[in-house]
Coordinates of N, CA and C in Angstrom, one line a residue:
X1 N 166.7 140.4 36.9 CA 166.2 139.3 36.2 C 166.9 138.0 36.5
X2 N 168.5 138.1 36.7 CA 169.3 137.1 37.0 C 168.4 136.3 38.2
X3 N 168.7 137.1 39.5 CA 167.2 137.0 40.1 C 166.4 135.7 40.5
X4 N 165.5 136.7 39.8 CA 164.0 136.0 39.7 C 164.0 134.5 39.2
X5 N 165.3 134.6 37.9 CA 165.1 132.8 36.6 C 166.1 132.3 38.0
X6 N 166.4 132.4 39.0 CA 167.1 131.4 39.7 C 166.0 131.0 40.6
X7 N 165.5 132.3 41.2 CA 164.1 131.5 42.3 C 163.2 130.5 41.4
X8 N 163.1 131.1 40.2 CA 162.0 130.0 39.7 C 162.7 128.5 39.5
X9 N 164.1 128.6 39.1 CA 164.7 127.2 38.9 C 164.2 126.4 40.3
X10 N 164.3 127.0 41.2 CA 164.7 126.6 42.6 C 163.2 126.2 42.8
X11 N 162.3 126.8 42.6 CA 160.8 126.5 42.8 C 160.4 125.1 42.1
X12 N 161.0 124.9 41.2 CA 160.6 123.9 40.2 C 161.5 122.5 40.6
X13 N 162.4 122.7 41.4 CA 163.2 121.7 42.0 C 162.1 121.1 43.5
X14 N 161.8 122.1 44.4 CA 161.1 121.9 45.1 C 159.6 121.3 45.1
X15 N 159.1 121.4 44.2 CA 157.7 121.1 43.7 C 157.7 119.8 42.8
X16 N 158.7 118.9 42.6 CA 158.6 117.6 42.0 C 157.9 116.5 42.7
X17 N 157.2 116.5 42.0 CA 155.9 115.5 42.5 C 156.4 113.7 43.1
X18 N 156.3 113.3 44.0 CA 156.7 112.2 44.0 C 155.8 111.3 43.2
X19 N 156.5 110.1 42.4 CA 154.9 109.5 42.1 C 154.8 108.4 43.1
X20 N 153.9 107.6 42.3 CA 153.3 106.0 42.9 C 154.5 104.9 42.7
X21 N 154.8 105.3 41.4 CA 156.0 104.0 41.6 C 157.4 104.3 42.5
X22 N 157.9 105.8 42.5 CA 158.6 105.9 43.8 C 158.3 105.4 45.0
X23 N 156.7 105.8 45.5 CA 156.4 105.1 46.7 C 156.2 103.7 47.2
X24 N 155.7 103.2 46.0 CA 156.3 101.9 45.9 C 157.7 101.0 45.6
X25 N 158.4 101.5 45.4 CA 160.2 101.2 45.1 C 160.4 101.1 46.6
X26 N 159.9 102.6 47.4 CA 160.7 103.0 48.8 C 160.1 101.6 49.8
X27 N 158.7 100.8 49.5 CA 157.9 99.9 50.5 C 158.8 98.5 50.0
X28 N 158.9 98.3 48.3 CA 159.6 96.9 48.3 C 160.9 96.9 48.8
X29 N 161.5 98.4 48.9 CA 163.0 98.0 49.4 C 163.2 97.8 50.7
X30 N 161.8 97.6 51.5 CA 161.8 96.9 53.3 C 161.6 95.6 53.7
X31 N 162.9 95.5 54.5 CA 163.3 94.2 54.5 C 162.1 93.3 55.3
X32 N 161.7 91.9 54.8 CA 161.0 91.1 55.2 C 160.9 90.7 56.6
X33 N 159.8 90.7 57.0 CA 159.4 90.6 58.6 C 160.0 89.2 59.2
X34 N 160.9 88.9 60.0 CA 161.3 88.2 60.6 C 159.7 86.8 61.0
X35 N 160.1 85.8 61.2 CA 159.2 85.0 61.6 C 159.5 85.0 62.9
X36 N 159.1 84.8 64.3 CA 159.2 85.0 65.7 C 158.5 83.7 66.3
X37 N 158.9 82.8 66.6 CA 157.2 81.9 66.9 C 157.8 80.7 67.2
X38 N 157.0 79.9 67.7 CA 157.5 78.3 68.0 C 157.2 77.5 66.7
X39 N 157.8 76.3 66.2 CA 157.3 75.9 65.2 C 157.3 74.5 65.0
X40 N 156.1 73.6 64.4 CA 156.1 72.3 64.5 C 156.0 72.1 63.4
X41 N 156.7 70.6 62.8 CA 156.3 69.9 61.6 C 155.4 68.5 62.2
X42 N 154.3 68.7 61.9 CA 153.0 67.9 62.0 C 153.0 66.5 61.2
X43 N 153.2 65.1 61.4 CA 153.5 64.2 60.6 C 152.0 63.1 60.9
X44 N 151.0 62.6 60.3 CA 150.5 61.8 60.6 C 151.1 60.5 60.0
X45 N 151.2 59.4 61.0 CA 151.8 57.9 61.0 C 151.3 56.9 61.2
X46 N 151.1 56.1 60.8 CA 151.2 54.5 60.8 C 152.2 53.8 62.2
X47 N 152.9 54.3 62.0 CA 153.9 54.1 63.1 C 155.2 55.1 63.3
X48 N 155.9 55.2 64.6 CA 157.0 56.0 64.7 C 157.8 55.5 65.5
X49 N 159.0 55.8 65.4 CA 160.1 55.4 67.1 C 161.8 56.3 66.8
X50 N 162.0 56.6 68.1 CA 163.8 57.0 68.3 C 164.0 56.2 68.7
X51 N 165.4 56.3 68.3 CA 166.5 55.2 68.8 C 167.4 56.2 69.0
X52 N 168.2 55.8 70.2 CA 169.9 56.8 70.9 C 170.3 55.5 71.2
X53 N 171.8 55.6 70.2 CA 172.7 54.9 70.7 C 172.5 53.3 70.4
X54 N 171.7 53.0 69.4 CA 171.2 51.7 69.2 C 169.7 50.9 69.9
X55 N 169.3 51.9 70.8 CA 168.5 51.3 71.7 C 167.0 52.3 71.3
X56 N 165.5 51.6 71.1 CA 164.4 52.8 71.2 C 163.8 52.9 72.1
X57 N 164.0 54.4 72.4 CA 163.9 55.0 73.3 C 162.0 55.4 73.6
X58 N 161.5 55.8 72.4 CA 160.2 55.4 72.4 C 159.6 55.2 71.0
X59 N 158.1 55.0 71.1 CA 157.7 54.9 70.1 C 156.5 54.5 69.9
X60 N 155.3 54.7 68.8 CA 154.0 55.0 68.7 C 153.3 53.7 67.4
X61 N 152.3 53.6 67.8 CA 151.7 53.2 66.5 C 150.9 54.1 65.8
X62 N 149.7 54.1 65.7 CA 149.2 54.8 64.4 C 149.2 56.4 65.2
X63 N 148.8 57.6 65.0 CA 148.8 58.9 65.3 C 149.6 59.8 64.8
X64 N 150.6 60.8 65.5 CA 151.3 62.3 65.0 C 152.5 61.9 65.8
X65 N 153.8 62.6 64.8 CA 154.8 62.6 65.1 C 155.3 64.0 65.0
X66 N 155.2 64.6 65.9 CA 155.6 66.2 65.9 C 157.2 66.7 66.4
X67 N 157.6 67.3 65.3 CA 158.9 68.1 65.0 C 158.4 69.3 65.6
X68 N 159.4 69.5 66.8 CA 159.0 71.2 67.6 C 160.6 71.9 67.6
X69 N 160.6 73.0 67.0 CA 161.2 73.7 67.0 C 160.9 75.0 68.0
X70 N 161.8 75.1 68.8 CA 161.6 76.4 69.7 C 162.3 77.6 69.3
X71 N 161.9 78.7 69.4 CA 162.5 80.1 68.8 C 162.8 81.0 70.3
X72 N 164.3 81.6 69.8 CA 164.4 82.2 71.2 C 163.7 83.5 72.0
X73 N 162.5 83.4 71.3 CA 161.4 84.4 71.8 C 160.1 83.6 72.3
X74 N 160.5 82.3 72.2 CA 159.3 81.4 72.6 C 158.5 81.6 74.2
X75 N 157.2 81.8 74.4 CA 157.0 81.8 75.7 C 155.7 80.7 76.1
X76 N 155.2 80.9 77.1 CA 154.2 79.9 77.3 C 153.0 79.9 76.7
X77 N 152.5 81.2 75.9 CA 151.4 81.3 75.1 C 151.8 81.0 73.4
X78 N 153.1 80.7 73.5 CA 153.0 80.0 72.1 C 153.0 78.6 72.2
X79 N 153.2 77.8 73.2 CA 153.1 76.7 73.5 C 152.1 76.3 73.9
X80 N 151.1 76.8 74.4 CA 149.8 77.0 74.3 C 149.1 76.6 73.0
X81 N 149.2 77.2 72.1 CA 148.8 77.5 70.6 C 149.3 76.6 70.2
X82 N 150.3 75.4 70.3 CA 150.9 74.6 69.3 C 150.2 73.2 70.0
X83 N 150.3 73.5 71.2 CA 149.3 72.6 72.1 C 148.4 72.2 71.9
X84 N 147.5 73.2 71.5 CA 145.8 73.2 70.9 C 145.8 73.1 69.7
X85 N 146.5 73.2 69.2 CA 146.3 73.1 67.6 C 146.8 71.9 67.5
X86 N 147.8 71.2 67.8 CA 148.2 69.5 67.7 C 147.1 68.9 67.5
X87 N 146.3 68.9 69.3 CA 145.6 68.3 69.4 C 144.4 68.2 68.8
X88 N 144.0 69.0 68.1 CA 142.8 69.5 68.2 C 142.5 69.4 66.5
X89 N 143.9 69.3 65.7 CA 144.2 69.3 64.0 C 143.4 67.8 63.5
X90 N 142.5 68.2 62.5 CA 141.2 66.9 62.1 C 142.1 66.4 61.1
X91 N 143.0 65.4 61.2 CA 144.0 65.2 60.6 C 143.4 63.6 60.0
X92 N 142.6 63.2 60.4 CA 142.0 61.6 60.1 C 141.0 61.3 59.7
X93 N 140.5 60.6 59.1 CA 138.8 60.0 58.2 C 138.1 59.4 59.7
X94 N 137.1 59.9 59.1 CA 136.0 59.0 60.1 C 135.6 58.3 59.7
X95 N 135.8 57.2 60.3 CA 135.8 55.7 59.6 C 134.3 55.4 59.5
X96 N 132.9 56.1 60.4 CA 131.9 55.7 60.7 C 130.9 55.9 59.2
X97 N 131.4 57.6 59.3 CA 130.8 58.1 58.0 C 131.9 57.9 56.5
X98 N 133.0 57.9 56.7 CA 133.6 57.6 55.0 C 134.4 59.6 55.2
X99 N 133.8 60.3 56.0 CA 134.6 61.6 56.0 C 135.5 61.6 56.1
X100 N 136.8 62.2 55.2 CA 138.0 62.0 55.4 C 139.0 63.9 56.1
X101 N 139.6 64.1 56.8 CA 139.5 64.9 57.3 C 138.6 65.4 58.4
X102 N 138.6 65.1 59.3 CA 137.0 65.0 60.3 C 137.1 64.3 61.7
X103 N 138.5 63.5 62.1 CA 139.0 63.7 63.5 C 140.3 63.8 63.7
X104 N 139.8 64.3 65.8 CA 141.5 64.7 65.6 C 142.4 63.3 66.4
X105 N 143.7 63.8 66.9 CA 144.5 63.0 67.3 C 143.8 62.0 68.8
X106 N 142.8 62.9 69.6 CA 142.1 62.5 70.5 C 140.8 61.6 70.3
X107 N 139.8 61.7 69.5 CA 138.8 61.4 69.0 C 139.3 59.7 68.4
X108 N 140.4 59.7 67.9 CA 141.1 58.3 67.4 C 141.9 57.8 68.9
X109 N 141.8 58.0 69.6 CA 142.1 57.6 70.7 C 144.0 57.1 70.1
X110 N 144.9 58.0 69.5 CA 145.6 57.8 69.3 C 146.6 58.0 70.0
X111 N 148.3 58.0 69.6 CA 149.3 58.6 70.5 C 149.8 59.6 69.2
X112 N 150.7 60.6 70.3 CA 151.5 61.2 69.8 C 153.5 61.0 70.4
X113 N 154.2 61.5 69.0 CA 156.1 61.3 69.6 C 156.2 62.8 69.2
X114 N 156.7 63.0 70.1 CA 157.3 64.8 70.5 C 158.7 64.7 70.2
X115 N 159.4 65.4 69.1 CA 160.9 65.3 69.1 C 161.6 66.6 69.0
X116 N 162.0 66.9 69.9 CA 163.0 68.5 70.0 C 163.9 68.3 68.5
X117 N 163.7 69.6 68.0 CA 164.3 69.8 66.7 C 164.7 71.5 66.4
X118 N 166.0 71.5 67.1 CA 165.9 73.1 66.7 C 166.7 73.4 65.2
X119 N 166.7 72.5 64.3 CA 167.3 72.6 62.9 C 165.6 72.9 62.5
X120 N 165.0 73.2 62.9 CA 164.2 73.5 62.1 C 164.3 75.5 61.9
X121 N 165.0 75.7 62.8 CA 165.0 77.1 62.9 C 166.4 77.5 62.2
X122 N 167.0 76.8 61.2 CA 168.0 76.8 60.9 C 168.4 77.6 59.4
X123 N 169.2 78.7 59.3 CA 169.2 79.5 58.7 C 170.4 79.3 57.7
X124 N 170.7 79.3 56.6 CA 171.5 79.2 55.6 C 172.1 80.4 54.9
X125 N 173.4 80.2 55.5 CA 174.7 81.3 55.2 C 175.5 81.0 54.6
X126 N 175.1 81.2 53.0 CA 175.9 80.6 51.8 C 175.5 79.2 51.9
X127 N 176.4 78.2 52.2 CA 176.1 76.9 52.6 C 176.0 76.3 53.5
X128 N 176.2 77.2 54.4 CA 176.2 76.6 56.2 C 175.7 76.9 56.8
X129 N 174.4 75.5 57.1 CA 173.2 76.1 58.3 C 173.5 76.7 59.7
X130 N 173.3 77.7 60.3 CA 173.3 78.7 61.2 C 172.1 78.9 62.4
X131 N 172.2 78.7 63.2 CA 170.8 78.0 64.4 C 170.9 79.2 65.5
X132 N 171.4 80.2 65.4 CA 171.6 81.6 66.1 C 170.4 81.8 66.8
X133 N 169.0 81.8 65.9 CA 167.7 82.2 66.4 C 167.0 81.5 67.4
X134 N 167.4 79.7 66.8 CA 167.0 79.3 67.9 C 167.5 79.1 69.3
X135 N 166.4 78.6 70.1 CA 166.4 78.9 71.6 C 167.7 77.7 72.0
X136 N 168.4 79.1 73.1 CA 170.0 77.8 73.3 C 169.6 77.0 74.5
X137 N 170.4 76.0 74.5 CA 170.2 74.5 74.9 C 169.7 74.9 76.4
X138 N 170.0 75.3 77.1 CA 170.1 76.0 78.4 C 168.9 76.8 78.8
X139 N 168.1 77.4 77.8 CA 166.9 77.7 78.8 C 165.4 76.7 77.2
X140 N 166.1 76.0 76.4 CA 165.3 75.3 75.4 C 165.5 74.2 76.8
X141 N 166.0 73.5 76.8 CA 165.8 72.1 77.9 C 164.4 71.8 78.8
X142 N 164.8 73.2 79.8 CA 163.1 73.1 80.6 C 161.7 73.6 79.7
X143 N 162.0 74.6 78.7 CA 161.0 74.5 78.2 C 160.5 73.9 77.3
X144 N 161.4 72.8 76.6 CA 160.8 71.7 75.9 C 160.0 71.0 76.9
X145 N 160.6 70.4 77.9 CA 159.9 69.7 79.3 C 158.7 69.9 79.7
X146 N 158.3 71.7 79.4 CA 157.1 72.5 79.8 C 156.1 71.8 78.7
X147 N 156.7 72.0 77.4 CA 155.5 71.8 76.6 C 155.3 69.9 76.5
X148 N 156.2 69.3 76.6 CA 155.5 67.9 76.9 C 154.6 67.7 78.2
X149 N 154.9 68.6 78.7 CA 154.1 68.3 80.3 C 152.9 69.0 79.9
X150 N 152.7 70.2 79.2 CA 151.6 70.4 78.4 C 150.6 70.0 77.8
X151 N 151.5 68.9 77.0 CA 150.5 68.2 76.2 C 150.2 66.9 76.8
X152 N 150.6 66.7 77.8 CA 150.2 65.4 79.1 C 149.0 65.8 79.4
X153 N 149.0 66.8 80.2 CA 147.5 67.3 80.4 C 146.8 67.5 79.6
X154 N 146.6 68.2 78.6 CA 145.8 68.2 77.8 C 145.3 67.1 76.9
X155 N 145.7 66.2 77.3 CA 145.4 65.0 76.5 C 145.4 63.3 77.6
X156 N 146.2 62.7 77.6 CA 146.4 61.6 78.6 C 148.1 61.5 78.5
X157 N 148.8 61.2 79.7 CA 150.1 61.1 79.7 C 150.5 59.9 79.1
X158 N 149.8 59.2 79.1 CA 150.5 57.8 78.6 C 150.3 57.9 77.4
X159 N 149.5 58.7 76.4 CA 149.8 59.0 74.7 C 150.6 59.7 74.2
X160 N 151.2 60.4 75.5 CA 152.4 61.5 75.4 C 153.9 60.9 74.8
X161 N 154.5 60.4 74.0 CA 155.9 60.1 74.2 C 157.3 61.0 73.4
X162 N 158.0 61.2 74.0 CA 158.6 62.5 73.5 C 160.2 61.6 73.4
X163 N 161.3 61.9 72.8 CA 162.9 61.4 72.6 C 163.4 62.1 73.8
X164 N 165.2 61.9 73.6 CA 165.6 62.6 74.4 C 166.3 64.0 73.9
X165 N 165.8 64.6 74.7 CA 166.2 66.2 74.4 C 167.8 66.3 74.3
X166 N 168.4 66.8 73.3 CA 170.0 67.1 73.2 C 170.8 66.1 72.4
X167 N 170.2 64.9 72.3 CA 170.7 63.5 72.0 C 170.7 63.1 70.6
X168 N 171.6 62.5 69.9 CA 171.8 62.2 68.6 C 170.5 61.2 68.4
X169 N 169.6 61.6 67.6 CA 168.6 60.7 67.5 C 168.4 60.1 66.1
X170 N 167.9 59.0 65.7 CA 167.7 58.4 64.7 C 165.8 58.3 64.8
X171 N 165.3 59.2 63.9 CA 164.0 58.6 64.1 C 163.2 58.1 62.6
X172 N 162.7 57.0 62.8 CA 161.7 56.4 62.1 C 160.5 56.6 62.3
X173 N 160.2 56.8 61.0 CA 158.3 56.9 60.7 C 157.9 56.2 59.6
X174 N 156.6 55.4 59.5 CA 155.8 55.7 58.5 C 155.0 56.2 57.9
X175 N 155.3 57.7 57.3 CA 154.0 58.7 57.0 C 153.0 58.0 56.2
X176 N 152.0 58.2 57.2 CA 150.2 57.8 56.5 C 149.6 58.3 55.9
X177 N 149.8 58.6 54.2 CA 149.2 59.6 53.2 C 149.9 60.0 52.2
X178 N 151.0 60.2 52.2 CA 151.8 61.1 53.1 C 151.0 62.1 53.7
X179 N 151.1 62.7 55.0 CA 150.3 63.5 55.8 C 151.2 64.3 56.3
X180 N 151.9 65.7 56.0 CA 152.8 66.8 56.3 C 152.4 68.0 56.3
X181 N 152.1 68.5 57.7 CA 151.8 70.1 57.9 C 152.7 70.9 59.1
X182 N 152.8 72.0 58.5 CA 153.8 72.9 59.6 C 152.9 74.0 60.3
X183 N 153.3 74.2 61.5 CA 152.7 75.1 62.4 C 153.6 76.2 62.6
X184 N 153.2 77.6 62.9 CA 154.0 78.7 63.5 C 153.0 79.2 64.4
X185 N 153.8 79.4 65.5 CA 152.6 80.3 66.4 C 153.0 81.9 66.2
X186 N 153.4 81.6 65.2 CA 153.7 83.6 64.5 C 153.2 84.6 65.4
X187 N 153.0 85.7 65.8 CA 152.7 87.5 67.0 C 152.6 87.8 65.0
X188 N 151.3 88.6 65.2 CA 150.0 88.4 66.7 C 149.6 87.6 67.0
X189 N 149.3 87.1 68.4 CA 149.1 86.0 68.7 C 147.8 85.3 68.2
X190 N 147.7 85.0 67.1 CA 146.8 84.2 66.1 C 145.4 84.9 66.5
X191 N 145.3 85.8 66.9 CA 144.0 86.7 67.4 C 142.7 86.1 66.5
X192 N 142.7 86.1 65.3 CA 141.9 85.1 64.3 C 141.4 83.7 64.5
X193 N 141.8 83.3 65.5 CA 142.4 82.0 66.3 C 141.8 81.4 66.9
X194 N 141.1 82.6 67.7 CA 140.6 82.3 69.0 C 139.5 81.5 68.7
X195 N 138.7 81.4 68.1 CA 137.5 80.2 68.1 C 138.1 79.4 67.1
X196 N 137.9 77.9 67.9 CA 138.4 76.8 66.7 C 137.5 76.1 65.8
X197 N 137.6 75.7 65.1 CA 137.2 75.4 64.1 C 136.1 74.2 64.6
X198 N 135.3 74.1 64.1 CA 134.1 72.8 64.5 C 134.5 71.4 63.2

């Protein structure tokens, strides 16, 4: 009899049902998915300019002033994607019809200022930002270069103006709206994406 009341203990240990809120404890306790991606802060302006060193180096009148942050998994298809989507973001009123939202940076025959910014990828450890993720200076250089030469073609080179890469910069804007949007070219590669928007 000793027995048997031990197998059954033993049966009744093995047969505990998991529930639903276990299986849900075990899914929130997984840690949050990394962001992987190139990233822009999107500014529409009135006007913009750098200065290094006292002197401006360039600078725009009315159009977008884009903050690019590169991530050290960045490749040419995310540069791609931040490419087309700059250009191509209905970030302005159409002055014809009174639509507000309804063209893009091209259709205003505008310019754009490109400014390397890898604090955007910047991570906070206690109180001190931490830039580990982003792409180091050394292979970030040519491919910042890539994606301005990117957006030359895709648009006209002479609306192109970008700072200097590495360099203490001071930049001025006057946000038009205020007008602030951020891009990620987050994997998967925006698969949803693929047709743009009319």
């Amino acid at each position: 009899m000793q027995c048997l009341s031990g197998l059954a203990s033993f049966a009744t240990i093995r047969t505990k049902p998991t529930t639903l809120a276990n299986r849900n404890s075990n899914r929130s306790a997984k840690k949050p998915k990394l962001i992987r991606a190139m990233r822009a802060v999107v500014q529409r302006v009135a006007s913009a300019s750098v200065e290094v060193e006292g002197r401006i180096v360039s600078e725009i009148g009315p159009g977008l002033l884009v903050l690019v942050g590169l991530h050290e998994s960045d490749s040419d298809s995310d540069a791609d994607y931040i490419c087309r989507k700059v250009l191509n973001m209905r970030l302005f009123p159409n002055e014809s019809t009174g639509k507000g939202w309804d063209h893009n940076v091209m259709q205003r025959n505008y310019e754009i200022l490109l400014v390397s910014q890898f604090t955007l990828y910047g991570i906070l450890k206690g109180n001190k930002p931490d830039f580990h993720v982003a792409m180091p200076p050394q292979t970030a250089k040519p491919f910042y270069a890539s994606v301005v030469e990117r957006f030359q073609k895709s648009y006209k080179p002479d609306a192109i103006k970008d700072g200097v890469f590495g360099a203490m910069m001071k930049v001025n804007l006057v946000n038009d709206g205020p007008v602030t949007m951020q891009l990620d070219s987050q994997s998967p590669k925006n698969t949803n994406d693929a047709v743009e928007e009319s």
